[in-house]
Amino acid sequence: MWQSVLLVCTLVVVTQGQFPRQCVTPEGLRSGTCCPSPPGRANDECGFSTGRGRCMPVAVDVRPHGPQYPHSGRDDRERWPLRFFNRTCRCNDNFSGHHCGRCKHGLAGPNCDRRVNVVRRDIMQMSPEEKRAFVNALDRAKRTVHPDLVICTRRYEEIFGVDGRSIQCENITIYNYFVWTHYYSVGKTYMGRGEHSFGGVDFSHEGPGFVTWHRFHLLQLERDMQDMLGNPTFALPYWNFAIGGSECDICTDDLLGARSSFDMNGISSNSVFSQWRVLCEDVEEYETLGTICNSTEGGPIRRNPAGNVARPMVQKLPEPQDIIDCLDLSTFDTPPFYSTSTRSFRNTIEGYSAPQGEYDPVVRSLHNLAHLFLNGTGGQTHLSPNDPIFVLLHTFTDAIFDEWLQRHSPGTVVYPEENAPIGHNRHFNMVPFWPPVTNAEMFVSAPEALGYTYEVDWPTRPYTLSEILTIAIVVVVLVVIVVGGVIACVVRAYSSTEGLQPLLGDHYRCYSEEDRLMEQSKSPV
């Protein structure tokens, strides 16, 4: 998998530990073709000889997008990924990957015909050993160079370097790649030296693609970590942030790190995450010079849960009732399919509407509220994945999305085909993933189509006073009926015994041999 703005390349390991960039070469970029062979199959583009796929033109969304982005031809992410590649592998049936050498999510085996399923669980319900294994896996992903992908640190017009042949791309670790893709999707549009960058663009938020983009984002990390660990059953856990109150229950040293004793905005030195460093901090440089975040790390993660005294409304986590109200919304999204949409499930779970669905510019709920509650790195959009809480916060957000899909069974027809913000139309290739994947492909039930399920006890709506009174009346009526029936049966049984005599009552003599003989002597012949 490669990419030019995230240049995904099929980096095959060689004995020197180098990774040849099969597509990220001057020739590959100028040709616009990225159709490598699967591992072990030289000169077999996309596994064509075995029916896995073929090299085809990239299909892009051509329908109109919303008015939020008024420019054309100014941003490498428009009509993704045509600025970099216009031909890539299109995989058949159950196959996937940049060379069609992998199976689609939820499938396994040599022919990708065996269904597999992983279970994402509440991290608070995991054993100490499972928690420790997950923390160690995250830390390993932070330090392990991604085996397949490289990132590009310049816009396309500068990607070839000053000599025209020095491709401006570099390696990056698995977890930092996860951070980088999020940064790249939200970055402003560079308008030229000396001009202000345009900020009215976001390819992963404030639109219907919010849920689909982050779903694939998590899937990619989960699969990368499965490969790293050699464990296909590894699953990302979730953090149920809808618990109310002002305590961060996962902010402990055995999980995501407690508060530092010496710095209220820092992470305890007893946590491995206190050693993590942040990627993509130099926003001013990116916006003024037109550069792109590279793999250089900066300062530590900052976090002060419930510490934003200037905004009391973000000092408490969402409540269970908020989940109930959000799941009750029957409409996926409403015009203008933006952060101002009302009665929209998507805008509500994203957190720009009240939990009941009404848009309010002051309100921040659910996903947004959980981020802002963290009050630090995790509350800044371009930096938020640097805090590993991001992973667990978004798996729970995805769990809510999947529960909504299963309850309402909407079908992709409800996903807007056009007029959503740029990047958010149904058939737009999500930026910057490679190979291209559309929003529609992620708008499916996860257990049936993506190979994972959630183990969640969803909150239920409490009874209203009128419902309680109705139930009480029904119960009283039933009790009266049952008691009345029992009394009637007893009375009837007692009345029946008055008209019948027992066979052996106390006033009857018992038969004895003497009595029997006397009775026989009195009998007529």
PDB file of N, CA, C and O in Angstrom, residues 110-143:
ATOM      1  N   PRO A 110      -6.074 -19.104   2.035  1.00  0.00           N
ATOM      2  CA  PRO A 110      -5.365 -18.917   0.759  1.00  0.00           C
ATOM      3  C   PRO A 110      -6.253 -18.317  -0.330  1.00  0.00           C
ATOM      4  O   PRO A 110      -5.785 -17.537  -1.162  1.00  0.00           O
ATOM      5  N   ASN A 111      -7.525 -18.672  -0.300  1.00  0.00           N
ATOM      6  CA  ASN A 111      -8.465 -18.158  -1.301  1.00  0.00           C
ATOM      7  C   ASN A 111      -9.410 -17.110  -0.720  1.00  0.00           C
ATOM      8  O   ASN A 111     -10.400 -16.736  -1.361  1.00  0.00           O
ATOM      9  N   CYS A 112      -9.114 -16.682   0.494  1.00  0.00           N
ATOM     10  CA  CYS A 112      -9.925 -15.644   1.148  1.00  0.00           C
ATOM     11  C   CYS A 112     -11.405 -16.019   1.190  1.00  0.00           C
ATOM     12  O   CYS A 112     -12.287 -15.185   0.940  1.00  0.00           O
ATOM     13  N   ASP A 113     -11.677 -17.269   1.519  1.00  0.00           N
ATOM     14  CA  ASP A 113     -13.064 -17.732   1.545  1.00  0.00           C
ATOM     15  C   ASP A 113     -13.499 -18.235   2.922  1.00  0.00           C
ATOM     16  O   ASP A 113     -14.554 -18.835   3.071  1.00  0.00           O
ATOM     17  N   ARG A 114     -12.672 -17.999   3.934  1.00  0.00           N
ATOM     18  CA  ARG A 114     -13.016 -18.412   5.297  1.00  0.00           C
ATOM     19  C   ARG A 114     -13.326 -17.182   6.137  1.00  0.00           C
ATOM     20  O   ARG A 114     -12.517 -16.277   6.245  1.00  0.00           O
ATOM     21  N   ARG A 115     -14.523 -17.153   6.726  1.00  0.00           N
ATOM     22  CA  ARG A 115     -14.940 -15.997   7.511  1.00  0.00           C
ATOM     23  C   ARG A 115     -14.249 -16.004   8.869  1.00  0.00           C
ATOM     24  O   ARG A 115     -14.127 -17.046   9.522  1.00  0.00           O
ATOM     25  N   VAL A 116     -13.791 -14.829   9.282  1.00  0.00           N
ATOM     26  CA  VAL A 116     -13.177 -14.673  10.605  1.00  0.00           C
ATOM     27  C   VAL A 116     -13.832 -13.481  11.288  1.00  0.00           C
ATOM     28  O   VAL A 116     -14.372 -12.589  10.636  1.00  0.00           O
ATOM     29  N   ASN A 117     -13.788 -13.484  12.596  1.00  0.00           N
ATOM     30  CA  ASN A 117     -14.420 -12.401  13.342  1.00  0.00           C
ATOM     31  C   ASN A 117     -13.612 -12.120  14.599  1.00  0.00           C
ATOM     32  O   ASN A 117     -13.169 -13.039  15.280  1.00  0.00           O
ATOM     33  N   VAL A 118     -13.380 -10.835  14.876  1.00  0.00           N
ATOM     34  CA  VAL A 118     -12.731 -10.459  16.134  1.00  0.00           C
ATOM     35  C   VAL A 118     -13.731  -9.662  16.958  1.00  0.00           C
ATOM     36  O   VAL A 118     -14.669  -9.072  16.415  1.00  0.00           O
ATOM     37  N   VAL A 119     -13.528  -9.672  18.261  1.00  0.00           N
ATOM     38  CA  VAL A 119     -14.469  -9.024  19.178  1.00  0.00           C
ATOM     39  C   VAL A 119     -13.778  -7.860  19.874  1.00  0.00           C
ATOM     40  O   VAL A 119     -12.759  -8.044  20.549  1.00  0.00           O
ATOM     41  N   ARG A 120     -14.329  -6.674  19.723  1.00  0.00           N
ATOM     42  CA  ARG A 120     -13.833  -5.488  20.413  1.00  0.00           C
ATOM     43  C   ARG A 120     -14.582  -5.348  21.737  1.00  0.00           C
ATOM     44  O   ARG A 120     -15.806  -5.265  21.753  1.00  0.00           O
ATOM     45  N   ARG A 121     -13.819  -5.306  22.830  1.00  0.00           N
ATOM     46  CA  ARG A 121     -14.404  -5.347  24.166  1.00  0.00           C
ATOM     47  C   ARG A 121     -14.124  -4.067  24.941  1.00  0.00           C
ATOM     48  O   ARG A 121     -13.223  -3.294  24.610  1.00  0.00           O
ATOM     49  N   ASP A 122     -14.871  -3.882  26.000  1.00  0.00           N
ATOM     50  CA  ASP A 122     -14.678  -2.762  26.927  1.00  0.00           C
ATOM     51  C   ASP A 122     -13.348  -2.976  27.649  1.00  0.00           C
ATOM     52  O   ASP A 122     -13.140  -3.991  28.308  1.00  0.00           O
ATOM     53  N   ILE A 123     -12.447  -2.006  27.542  1.00  0.00           N
ATOM     54  CA  ILE A 123     -11.129  -2.171  28.150  1.00  0.00           C
ATOM     55  C   ILE A 123     -11.232  -2.300  29.669  1.00  0.00           C
ATOM     56  O   ILE A 123     -10.388  -2.941  30.297  1.00  0.00           O
ATOM     57  N   MET A 124     -12.279  -1.731  30.265  1.00  0.00           N
ATOM     58  CA  MET A 124     -12.439  -1.832  31.713  1.00  0.00           C
ATOM     59  C   MET A 124     -12.855  -3.242  32.149  1.00  0.00           C
ATOM     60  O   MET A 124     -12.775  -3.574  33.327  1.00  0.00           O
ATOM     61  N   GLN A 125     -13.305  -4.065  31.219  1.00  0.00           N
ATOM     62  CA  GLN A 125     -13.716  -5.429  31.534  1.00  0.00           C
ATOM     63  C   GLN A 125     -12.619  -6.449  31.227  1.00  0.00           C
ATOM     64  O   GLN A 125     -12.818  -7.643  31.413  1.00  0.00           O
ATOM     65  N   MET A 126     -11.476  -5.975  30.758  1.00  0.00           N
ATOM     66  CA  MET A 126     -10.387  -6.876  30.419  1.00  0.00           C
ATOM     67  C   MET A 126      -9.569  -7.226  31.668  1.00  0.00           C
ATOM     68  O   MET A 126      -9.542  -6.481  32.637  1.00  0.00           O
ATOM     69  N   SER A 127      -8.912  -8.364  31.617  1.00  0.00           N
ATOM     70  CA  SER A 127      -8.082  -8.803  32.745  1.00  0.00           C
ATOM     71  C   SER A 127      -6.811  -7.954  32.805  1.00  0.00           C
ATOM     72  O   SER A 127      -6.437  -7.314  31.817  1.00  0.00           O
ATOM     73  N   PRO A 128      -6.124  -7.944  33.956  1.00  0.00           N
ATOM     74  CA  PRO A 128      -4.860  -7.196  34.039  1.00  0.00           C
ATOM     75  C   PRO A 128      -3.859  -7.616  32.967  1.00  0.00           C
ATOM     76  O   PRO A 128      -3.137  -6.773  32.419  1.00  0.00           O
ATOM     77  N   GLU A 129      -3.815  -8.899  32.662  1.00  0.00           N
ATOM     78  CA  GLU A 129      -2.891  -9.382  31.639  1.00  0.00           C
ATOM     79  C   GLU A 129      -3.278  -8.855  30.263  1.00  0.00           C
ATOM     80  O   GLU A 129      -2.405  -8.473  29.463  1.00  0.00           O
ATOM     81  N   GLU A 130      -4.577  -8.832  29.967  1.00  0.00           N
ATOM     82  CA  GLU A 130      -5.039  -8.329  28.672  1.00  0.00           C
ATOM     83  C   GLU A 130      -4.784  -6.827  28.540  1.00  0.00           C
ATOM     84  O   GLU A 130      -4.392  -6.347  27.470  1.00  0.00           O
ATOM     85  N   LYS A 131      -4.999  -6.096  29.612  1.00  0.00           N
ATOM     86  CA  LYS A 131      -4.726  -4.657  29.585  1.00  0.00           C
ATOM     87  C   LYS A 131      -3.242  -4.406  29.322  1.00  0.00           C
ATOM     88  O   LYS A 131      -2.882  -3.560  28.493  1.00  0.00           O
ATOM     89  N   ARG A 132      -2.401  -5.144  30.012  1.00  0.00           N
ATOM     90  CA  ARG A 132      -0.962  -4.967  29.869  1.00  0.00           C
ATOM     91  C   ARG A 132      -0.521  -5.317  28.446  1.00  0.00           C
ATOM     92  O   ARG A 132       0.313  -4.614  27.848  1.00  0.00           O
ATOM     93  N   ALA A 133      -1.100  -6.360  27.885  1.00  0.00           N
ATOM     94  CA  ALA A 133      -0.754  -6.762  26.516  1.00  0.00           C
ATOM     95  C   ALA A 133      -1.149  -5.687  25.508  1.00  0.00           C
ATOM     96  O   ALA A 133      -0.414  -5.413  24.548  1.00  0.00           O
ATOM     97  N   PHE A 134      -2.299  -5.058  25.729  1.00  0.00           N
ATOM     98  CA  PHE A 134      -2.739  -4.016  24.811  1.00  0.00           C
ATOM     99  C   PHE A 134      -1.829  -2.790  24.890  1.00  0.00           C
ATOM    100  O   PHE A 134      -1.421  -2.236  23.876  1.00  0.00           O
ATOM    101  N   VAL A 135      -1.508  -2.363  26.101  1.00  0.00           N
ATOM    102  CA  VAL A 135      -0.609  -1.215  26.278  1.00  0.00           C
ATOM    103  C   VAL A 135       0.737  -1.495  25.627  1.00  0.00           C
ATOM    104  O   VAL A 135       1.296  -0.640  24.917  1.00  0.00           O
ATOM    105  N   ASN A 136       1.265  -2.699  25.825  1.00  0.00           N
ATOM    106  CA  ASN A 136       2.551  -3.059  25.224  1.00  0.00           C
ATOM    107  C   ASN A 136       2.478  -3.081  23.708  1.00  0.00           C
ATOM    108  O   ASN A 136       3.436  -2.693  23.022  1.00  0.00           O
ATOM    109  N   ALA A 137       1.342  -3.532  23.177  1.00  0.00           N
ATOM    110  CA  ALA A 137       1.174  -3.573  21.719  1.00  0.00           C
ATOM    111  C   ALA A 137       1.147  -2.165  21.138  1.00  0.00           C
ATOM    112  O   ALA A 137       1.747  -1.896  20.085  1.00  0.00           O
ATOM    113  N   LEU A 138       0.450  -1.233  21.810  1.00  0.00           N
ATOM    114  CA  LEU A 138       0.435   0.151  21.340  1.00  0.00           C
ATOM    115  C   LEU A 138       1.841   0.739  21.342  1.00  0.00           C
ATOM    116  O   LEU A 138       2.253   1.409  20.381  1.00  0.00           O
ATOM    117  N   ASP A 139       2.569   0.489  22.421  1.00  0.00           N
ATOM    118  CA  ASP A 139       3.918   1.044  22.520  1.00  0.00           C
ATOM    119  C   ASP A 139       4.826   0.455  21.445  1.00  0.00           C
ATOM    120  O   ASP A 139       5.670   1.158  20.868  1.00  0.00           O
ATOM    121  N   ARG A 140       4.644  -0.809  21.157  1.00  0.00           N
ATOM    122  CA  ARG A 140       5.434  -1.441  20.093  1.00  0.00           C
ATOM    123  C   ARG A 140       5.105  -0.832  18.735  1.00  0.00           C
ATOM    124  O   ARG A 140       5.993  -0.604  17.909  1.00  0.00           O
ATOM    125  N   ALA A 141       3.814  -0.544  18.511  1.00  0.00           N
ATOM    126  CA  ALA A 141       3.407   0.074  17.242  1.00  0.00           C
ATOM    127  C   ALA A 141       3.988   1.480  17.097  1.00  0.00           C
ATOM    128  O   ALA A 141       4.257   1.932  15.984  1.00  0.00           O
ATOM    129  N   LYS A 142       4.178   2.154  18.219  1.00  0.00           N
ATOM    130  CA  LYS A 142       4.778   3.494  18.204  1.00  0.00           C
ATOM    131  C   LYS A 142       6.240   3.427  17.765  1.00  0.00           C
ATOM    132  O   LYS A 142       6.771   4.394  17.205  1.00  0.00           O
ATOM    133  N   ARG A 143       6.893   2.292  17.991  1.00  0.00           N
ATOM    134  CA  ARG A 143       8.321   2.177  17.721  1.00  0.00           C
ATOM    135  C   ARG A 143       8.652   1.329  16.491  1.00  0.00           C
ATOM    136  O   ARG A 143       9.812   1.248  16.095  1.00  0.00           O
TER     137      ARG A 143
END
